[in-house]
Short mmCIF file of C-alpha atoms in Angstrom, two decimals:
data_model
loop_
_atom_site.label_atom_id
_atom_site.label_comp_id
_atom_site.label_asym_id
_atom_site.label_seq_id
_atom_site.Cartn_x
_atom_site.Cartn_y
_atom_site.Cartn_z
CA UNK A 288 0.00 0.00 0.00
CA UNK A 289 1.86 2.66 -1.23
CA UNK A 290 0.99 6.56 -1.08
CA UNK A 291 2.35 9.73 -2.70
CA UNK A 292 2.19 13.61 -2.06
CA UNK A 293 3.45 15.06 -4.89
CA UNK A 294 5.45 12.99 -8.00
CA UNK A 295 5.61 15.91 -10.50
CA UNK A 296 8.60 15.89 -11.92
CA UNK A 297 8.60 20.13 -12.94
CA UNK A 298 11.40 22.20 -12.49
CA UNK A 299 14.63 21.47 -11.29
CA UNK A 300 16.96 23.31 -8.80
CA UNK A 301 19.24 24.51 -11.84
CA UNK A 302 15.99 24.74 -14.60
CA UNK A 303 15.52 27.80 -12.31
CA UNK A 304 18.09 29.70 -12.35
CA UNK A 305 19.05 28.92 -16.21
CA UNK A 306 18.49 32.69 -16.81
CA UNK A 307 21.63 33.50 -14.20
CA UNK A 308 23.84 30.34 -15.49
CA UNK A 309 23.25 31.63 -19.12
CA UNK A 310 24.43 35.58 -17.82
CA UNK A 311 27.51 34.34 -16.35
CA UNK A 312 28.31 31.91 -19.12
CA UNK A 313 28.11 35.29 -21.55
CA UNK A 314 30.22 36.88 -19.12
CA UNK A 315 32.69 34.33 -18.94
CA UNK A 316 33.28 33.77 -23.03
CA UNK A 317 34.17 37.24 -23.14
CA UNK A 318 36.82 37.48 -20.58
CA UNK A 319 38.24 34.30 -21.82
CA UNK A 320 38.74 35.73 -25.12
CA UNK A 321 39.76 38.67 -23.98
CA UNK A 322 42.83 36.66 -21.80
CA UNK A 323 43.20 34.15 -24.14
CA UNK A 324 44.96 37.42 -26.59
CA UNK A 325 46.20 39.23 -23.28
CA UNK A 326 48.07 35.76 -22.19
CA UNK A 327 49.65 35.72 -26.04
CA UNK A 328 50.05 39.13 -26.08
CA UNK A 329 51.70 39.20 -22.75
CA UNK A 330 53.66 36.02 -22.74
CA UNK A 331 52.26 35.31 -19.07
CA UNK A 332 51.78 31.37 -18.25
CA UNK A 333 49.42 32.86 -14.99
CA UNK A 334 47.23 34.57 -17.53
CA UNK A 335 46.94 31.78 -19.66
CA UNK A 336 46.67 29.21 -16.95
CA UNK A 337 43.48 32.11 -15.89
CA UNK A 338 41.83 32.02 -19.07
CA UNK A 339 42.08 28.36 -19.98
CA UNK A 340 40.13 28.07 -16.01
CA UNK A 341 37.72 30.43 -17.18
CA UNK A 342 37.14 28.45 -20.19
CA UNK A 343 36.57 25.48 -18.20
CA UNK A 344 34.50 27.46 -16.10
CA UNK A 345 32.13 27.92 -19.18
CA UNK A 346 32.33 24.92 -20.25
CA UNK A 347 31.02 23.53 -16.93
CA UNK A 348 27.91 25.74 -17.46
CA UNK A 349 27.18 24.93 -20.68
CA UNK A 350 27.20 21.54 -19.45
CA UNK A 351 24.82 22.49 -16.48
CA UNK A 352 22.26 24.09 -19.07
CA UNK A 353 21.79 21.51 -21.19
CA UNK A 354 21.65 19.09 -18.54
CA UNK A 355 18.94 21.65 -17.22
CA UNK A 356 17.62 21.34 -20.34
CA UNK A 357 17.41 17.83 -20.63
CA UNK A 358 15.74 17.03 -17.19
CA UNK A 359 13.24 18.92 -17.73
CA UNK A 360 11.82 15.88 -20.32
CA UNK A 361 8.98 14.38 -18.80
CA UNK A 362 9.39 10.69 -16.94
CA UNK A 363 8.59 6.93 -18.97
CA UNK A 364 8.03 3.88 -17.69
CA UNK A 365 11.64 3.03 -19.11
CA UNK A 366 12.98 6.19 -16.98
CA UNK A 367 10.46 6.81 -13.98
CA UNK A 368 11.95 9.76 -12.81
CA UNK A 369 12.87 11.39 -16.15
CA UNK A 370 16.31 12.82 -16.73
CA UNK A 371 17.25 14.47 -13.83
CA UNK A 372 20.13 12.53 -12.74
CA UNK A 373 21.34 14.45 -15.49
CA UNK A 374 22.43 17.41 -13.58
CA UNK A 375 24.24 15.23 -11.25
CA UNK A 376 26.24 13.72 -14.56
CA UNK A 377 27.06 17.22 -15.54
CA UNK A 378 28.28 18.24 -11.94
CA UNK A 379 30.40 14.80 -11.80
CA UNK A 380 32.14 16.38 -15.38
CA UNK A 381 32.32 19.82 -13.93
CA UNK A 382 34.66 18.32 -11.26
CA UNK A 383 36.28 16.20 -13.59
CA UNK A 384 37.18 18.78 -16.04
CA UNK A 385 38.41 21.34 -12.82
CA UNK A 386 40.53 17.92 -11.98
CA UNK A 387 42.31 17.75 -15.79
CA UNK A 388 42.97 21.88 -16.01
CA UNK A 389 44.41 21.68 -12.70
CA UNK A 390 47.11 19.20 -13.51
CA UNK A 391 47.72 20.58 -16.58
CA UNK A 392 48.57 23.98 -15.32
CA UNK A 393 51.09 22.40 -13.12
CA UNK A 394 52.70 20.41 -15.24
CA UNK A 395 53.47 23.98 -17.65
CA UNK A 396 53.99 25.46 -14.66
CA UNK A 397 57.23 23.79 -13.16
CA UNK A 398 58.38 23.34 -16.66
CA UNK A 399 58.44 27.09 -16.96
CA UNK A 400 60.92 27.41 -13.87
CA UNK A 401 64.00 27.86 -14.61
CA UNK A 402 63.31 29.80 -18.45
CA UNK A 403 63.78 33.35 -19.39
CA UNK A 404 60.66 34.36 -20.76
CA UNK A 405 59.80 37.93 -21.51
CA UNK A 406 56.53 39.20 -20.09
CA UNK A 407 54.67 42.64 -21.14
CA UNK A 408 53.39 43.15 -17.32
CA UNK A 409 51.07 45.77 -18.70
CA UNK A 410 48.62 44.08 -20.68
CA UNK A 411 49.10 41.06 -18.36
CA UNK A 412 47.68 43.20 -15.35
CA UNK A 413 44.86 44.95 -16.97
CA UNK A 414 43.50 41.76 -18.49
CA UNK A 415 43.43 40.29 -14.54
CA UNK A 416 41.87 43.25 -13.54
CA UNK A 417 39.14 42.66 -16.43
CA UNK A 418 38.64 38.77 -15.46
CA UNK A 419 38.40 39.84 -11.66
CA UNK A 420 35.86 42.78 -12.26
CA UNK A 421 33.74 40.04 -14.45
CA UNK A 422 34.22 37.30 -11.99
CA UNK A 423 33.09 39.62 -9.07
CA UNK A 424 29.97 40.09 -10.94
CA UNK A 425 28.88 36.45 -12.10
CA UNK A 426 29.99 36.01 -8.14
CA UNK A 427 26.85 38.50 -7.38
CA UNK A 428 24.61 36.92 -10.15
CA UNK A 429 24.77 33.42 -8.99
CA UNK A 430 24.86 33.95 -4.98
CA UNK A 431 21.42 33.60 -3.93
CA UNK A 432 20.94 30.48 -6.18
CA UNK A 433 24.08 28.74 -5.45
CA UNK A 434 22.46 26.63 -2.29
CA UNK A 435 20.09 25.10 -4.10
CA UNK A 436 21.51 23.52 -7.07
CA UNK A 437 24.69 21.29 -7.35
CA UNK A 438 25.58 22.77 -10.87
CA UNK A 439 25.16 26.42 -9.82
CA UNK A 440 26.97 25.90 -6.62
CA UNK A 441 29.61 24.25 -8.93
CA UNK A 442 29.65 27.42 -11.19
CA UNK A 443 29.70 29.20 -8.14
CA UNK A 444 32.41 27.76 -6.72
CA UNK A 445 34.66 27.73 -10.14
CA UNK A 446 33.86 31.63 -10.83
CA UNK A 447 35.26 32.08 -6.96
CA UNK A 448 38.26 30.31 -7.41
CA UNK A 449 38.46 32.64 -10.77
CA UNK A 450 38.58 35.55 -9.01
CA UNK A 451 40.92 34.01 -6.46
CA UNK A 452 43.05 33.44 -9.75
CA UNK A 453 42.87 36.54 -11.44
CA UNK A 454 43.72 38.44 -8.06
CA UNK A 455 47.23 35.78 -7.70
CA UNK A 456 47.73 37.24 -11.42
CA UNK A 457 47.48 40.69 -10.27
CA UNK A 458 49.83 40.60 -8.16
CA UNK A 459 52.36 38.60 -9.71
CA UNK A 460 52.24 41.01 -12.46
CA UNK A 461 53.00 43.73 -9.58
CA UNK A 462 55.43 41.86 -8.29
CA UNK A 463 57.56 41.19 -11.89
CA UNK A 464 56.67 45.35 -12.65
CA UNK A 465 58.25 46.36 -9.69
CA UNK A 466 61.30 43.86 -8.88
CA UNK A 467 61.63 42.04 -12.08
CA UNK A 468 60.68 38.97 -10.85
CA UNK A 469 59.84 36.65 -13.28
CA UNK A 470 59.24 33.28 -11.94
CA UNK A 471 56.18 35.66 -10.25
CA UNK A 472 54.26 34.24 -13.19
CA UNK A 473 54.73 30.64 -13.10
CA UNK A 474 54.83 30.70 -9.59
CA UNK A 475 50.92 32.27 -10.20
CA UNK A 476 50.27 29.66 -12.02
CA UNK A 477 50.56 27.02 -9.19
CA UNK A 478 49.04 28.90 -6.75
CA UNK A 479 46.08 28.83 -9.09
CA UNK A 480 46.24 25.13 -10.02
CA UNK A 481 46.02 24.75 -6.00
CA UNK A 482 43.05 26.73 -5.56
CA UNK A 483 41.26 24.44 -8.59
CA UNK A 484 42.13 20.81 -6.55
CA UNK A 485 40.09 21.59 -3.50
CA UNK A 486 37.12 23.15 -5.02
CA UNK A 487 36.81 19.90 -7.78
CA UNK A 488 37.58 17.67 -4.60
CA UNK A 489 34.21 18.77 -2.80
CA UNK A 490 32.18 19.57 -5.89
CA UNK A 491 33.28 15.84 -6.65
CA UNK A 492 32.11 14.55 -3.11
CA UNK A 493 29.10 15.89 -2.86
CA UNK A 494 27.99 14.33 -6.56
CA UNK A 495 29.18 10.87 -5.41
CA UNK A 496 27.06 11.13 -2.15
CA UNK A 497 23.84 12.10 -4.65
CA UNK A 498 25.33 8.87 -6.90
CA UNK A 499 25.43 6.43 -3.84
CA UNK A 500 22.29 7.60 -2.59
CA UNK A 501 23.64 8.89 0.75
CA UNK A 502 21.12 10.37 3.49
CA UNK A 503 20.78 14.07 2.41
CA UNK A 504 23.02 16.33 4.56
CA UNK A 505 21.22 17.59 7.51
CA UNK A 506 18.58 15.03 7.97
CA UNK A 507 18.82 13.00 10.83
CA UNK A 508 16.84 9.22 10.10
CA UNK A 509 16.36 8.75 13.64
CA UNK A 510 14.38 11.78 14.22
CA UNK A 511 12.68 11.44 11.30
CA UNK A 512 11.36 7.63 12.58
CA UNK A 513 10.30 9.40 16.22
CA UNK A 514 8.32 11.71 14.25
CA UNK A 515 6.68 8.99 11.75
CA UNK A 516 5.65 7.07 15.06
CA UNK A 517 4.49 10.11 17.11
CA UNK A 518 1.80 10.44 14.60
CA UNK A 519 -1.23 8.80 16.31
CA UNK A 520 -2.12 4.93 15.75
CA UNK A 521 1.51 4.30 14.10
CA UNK A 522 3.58 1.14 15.93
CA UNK A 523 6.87 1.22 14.20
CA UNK A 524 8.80 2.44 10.89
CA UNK A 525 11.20 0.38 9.42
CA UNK A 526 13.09 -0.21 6.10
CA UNK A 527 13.72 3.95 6.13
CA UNK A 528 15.36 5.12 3.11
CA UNK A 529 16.01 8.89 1.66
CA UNK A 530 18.02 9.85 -0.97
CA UNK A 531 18.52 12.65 -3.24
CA UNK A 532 17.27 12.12 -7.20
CA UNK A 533 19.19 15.39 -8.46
CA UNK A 534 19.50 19.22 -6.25
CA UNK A 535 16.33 20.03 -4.38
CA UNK A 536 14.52 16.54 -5.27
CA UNK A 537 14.46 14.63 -1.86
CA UNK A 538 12.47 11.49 -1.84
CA UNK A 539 11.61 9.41 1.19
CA UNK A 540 10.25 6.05 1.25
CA UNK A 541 9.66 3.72 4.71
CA UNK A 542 7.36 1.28 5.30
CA UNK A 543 4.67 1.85 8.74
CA UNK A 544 3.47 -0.49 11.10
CA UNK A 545 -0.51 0.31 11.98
CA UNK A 546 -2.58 -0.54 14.86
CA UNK A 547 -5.39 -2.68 12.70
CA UNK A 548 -8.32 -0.85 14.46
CA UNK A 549 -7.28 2.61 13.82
CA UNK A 550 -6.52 1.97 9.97
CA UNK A 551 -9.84 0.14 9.76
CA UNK A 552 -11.16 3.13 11.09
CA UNK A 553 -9.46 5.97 9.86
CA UNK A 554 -8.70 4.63 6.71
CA UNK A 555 -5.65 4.71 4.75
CA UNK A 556 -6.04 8.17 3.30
CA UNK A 557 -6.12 9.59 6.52
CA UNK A 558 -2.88 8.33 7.98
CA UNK A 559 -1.62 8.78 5.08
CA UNK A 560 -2.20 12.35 4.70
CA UNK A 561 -0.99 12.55 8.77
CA UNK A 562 2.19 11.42 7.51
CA UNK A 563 3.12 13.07 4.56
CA UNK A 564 2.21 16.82 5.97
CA UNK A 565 4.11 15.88 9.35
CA UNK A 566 7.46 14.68 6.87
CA UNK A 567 7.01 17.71 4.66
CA UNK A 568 6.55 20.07 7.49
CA UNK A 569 9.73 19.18 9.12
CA UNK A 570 11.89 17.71 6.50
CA UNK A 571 10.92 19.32 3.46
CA UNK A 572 10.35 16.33 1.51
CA UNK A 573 8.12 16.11 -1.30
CA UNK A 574 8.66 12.47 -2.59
CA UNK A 575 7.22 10.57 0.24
CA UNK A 576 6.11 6.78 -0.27
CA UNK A 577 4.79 5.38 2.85
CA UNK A 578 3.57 1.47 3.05
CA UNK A 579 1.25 0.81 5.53
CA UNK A 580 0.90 -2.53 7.12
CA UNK A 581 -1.61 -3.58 9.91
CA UNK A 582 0.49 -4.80 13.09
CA UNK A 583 -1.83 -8.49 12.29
CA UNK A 584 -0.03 -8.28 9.11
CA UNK A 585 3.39 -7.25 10.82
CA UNK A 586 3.18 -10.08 13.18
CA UNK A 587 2.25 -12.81 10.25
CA UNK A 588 5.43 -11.95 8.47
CA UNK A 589 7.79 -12.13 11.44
CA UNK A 590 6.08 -16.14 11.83
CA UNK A 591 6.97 -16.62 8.17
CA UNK A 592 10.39 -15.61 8.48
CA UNK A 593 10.83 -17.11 12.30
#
């Protein structure tokens, strides 16, 4: 017996906010071109190593738009809850993709030690100043949707460590304009490859626990069964599961143990409805499947498996 409070499958956390993701993702093409001809221009690896993050950066959106995009096609009885785990796929190559760029970067990086490389600090500097100022301000577009989504947090996350990159750019081109420092720049350019790792590391995490079907953060199963029991007439919960389909899609399934006269009573609609608005209420949790089963019922099934 099997009950549900809401299956639609509308909207998703990133479907929301595609307006913001697609802002920032114009944003971000036209710094990286703009670096991309500073970095040749300039001769500076940190530049480079900047724009080629960027680019990732947008790439990673793109990704989380059409993944948008495509779980927003409605569910089948091959695929009964539609594409969403599609977002999740594009976080997982978000990471990935932050993973390759980062090693990368490093590897050009400590090759670079040790050569003479001549560096025009000027244009260097004002195309980091650029990429910061347009960072700063895809940092503003995406921060009040950045807790809801995966993806956006991920885009979040990547335009932060951006900034964080152009800034180490900044200064290294101070630092070679004032003391004639070269190995400022490659130097940069690991600092920046470091700041990538960490951010792919828990962007990666996170998608695994949606992937493995982990207990959302924040939701504790024990209080959840006290609740589910506290609910008048209910005997037990068992078999508890919750899980995450894709960013803002919880879904909750346990099965109930009844006292037979007040489900004959009551009826199942009734408990039901008890259930799913005390769940909701406190756990935000739209998804909820609930099997009820009379304690006579209970108590046969414990013989059959004594």
């Amino acid at each position: 017996m099997g009950h549900d409070h809401n299956h639609s499958h509308g909207v998703t956390a990133t479907g929301k906010h595609r307006k913001r993701l697609i802002a920032v993702l114009a944003i971000t093409l036209g710094v990286v071109g703009i670096q991309v001809i500073g970095a040749v221009v300039s001769g500076s690896l940190a530049l480079l190593a900047d724009a080629g993050h960027m680019l990732s950066d947008a790439a990673g959106v793109f990704i989380a738009l059409m993944a948008a995009w495509i779980a927003t096609r409605p569910a089948s009885d091959q695929r009964t809850y539609g594409y969403q785990r599609a977002e999740v796929l594009a976080a997982l190559a978000n990471a990935l993709i932050l993973i390759v760029i980062a090693v990368v970067i490093m590897i050009e990086a400590i090759r670079r030690f040790g050569e003479t490389t001549e560096i025009h600090t000027d244009v260097m500097l004002w195309a980091a100043i650029l990429g910061a100022v347009a960072n700063l301000v895809s940092l503003l577009i995406l921060q009040g949707a950045q807790k809801e989504s995966l993806n956006v947090r991920g885009a979040y996350l990547e335009v932060l460590g951006d900034l964080l990159g152009s800034i180490a750019v900044i200064v290294a081109a101070i630092v070679i304009m004032t003391t004639g420092y070269a190995a400022a720049d490659p130097i940069a350019s690991v600092l920046i490859a470091l700041m990538i790792i960490p951010r792919a590391w828990h962007l990666l995490r996170d998608v695994v626990d949606v992937l493995l079907e982990a207990t959302p953060k924040g939701v504790d199963v024990n209080m959840i069964r006290e609740h589910i029991i506290a609910v008048d007439g209910v005997v037990e919960a068992h078999d508890i599961h919750i899980w995450t389909i894709t960013s803002g899609v919880p879904v909750f399934s346990a099965h109930v143990v009844v006292e037979d006269e007040v489900l004959n009573a009551r009826g199942a609609d009734l408990i039901l409805d008890q259930l799913g608005s005390c769940l909701g209420r406190h756990f935000d949790t739209e998804h909820c499947t609930f099997q009820l089963e009379p304690v006579s019922h209970s108590e046969h099934e414990s013989h059959q498996h004594a």
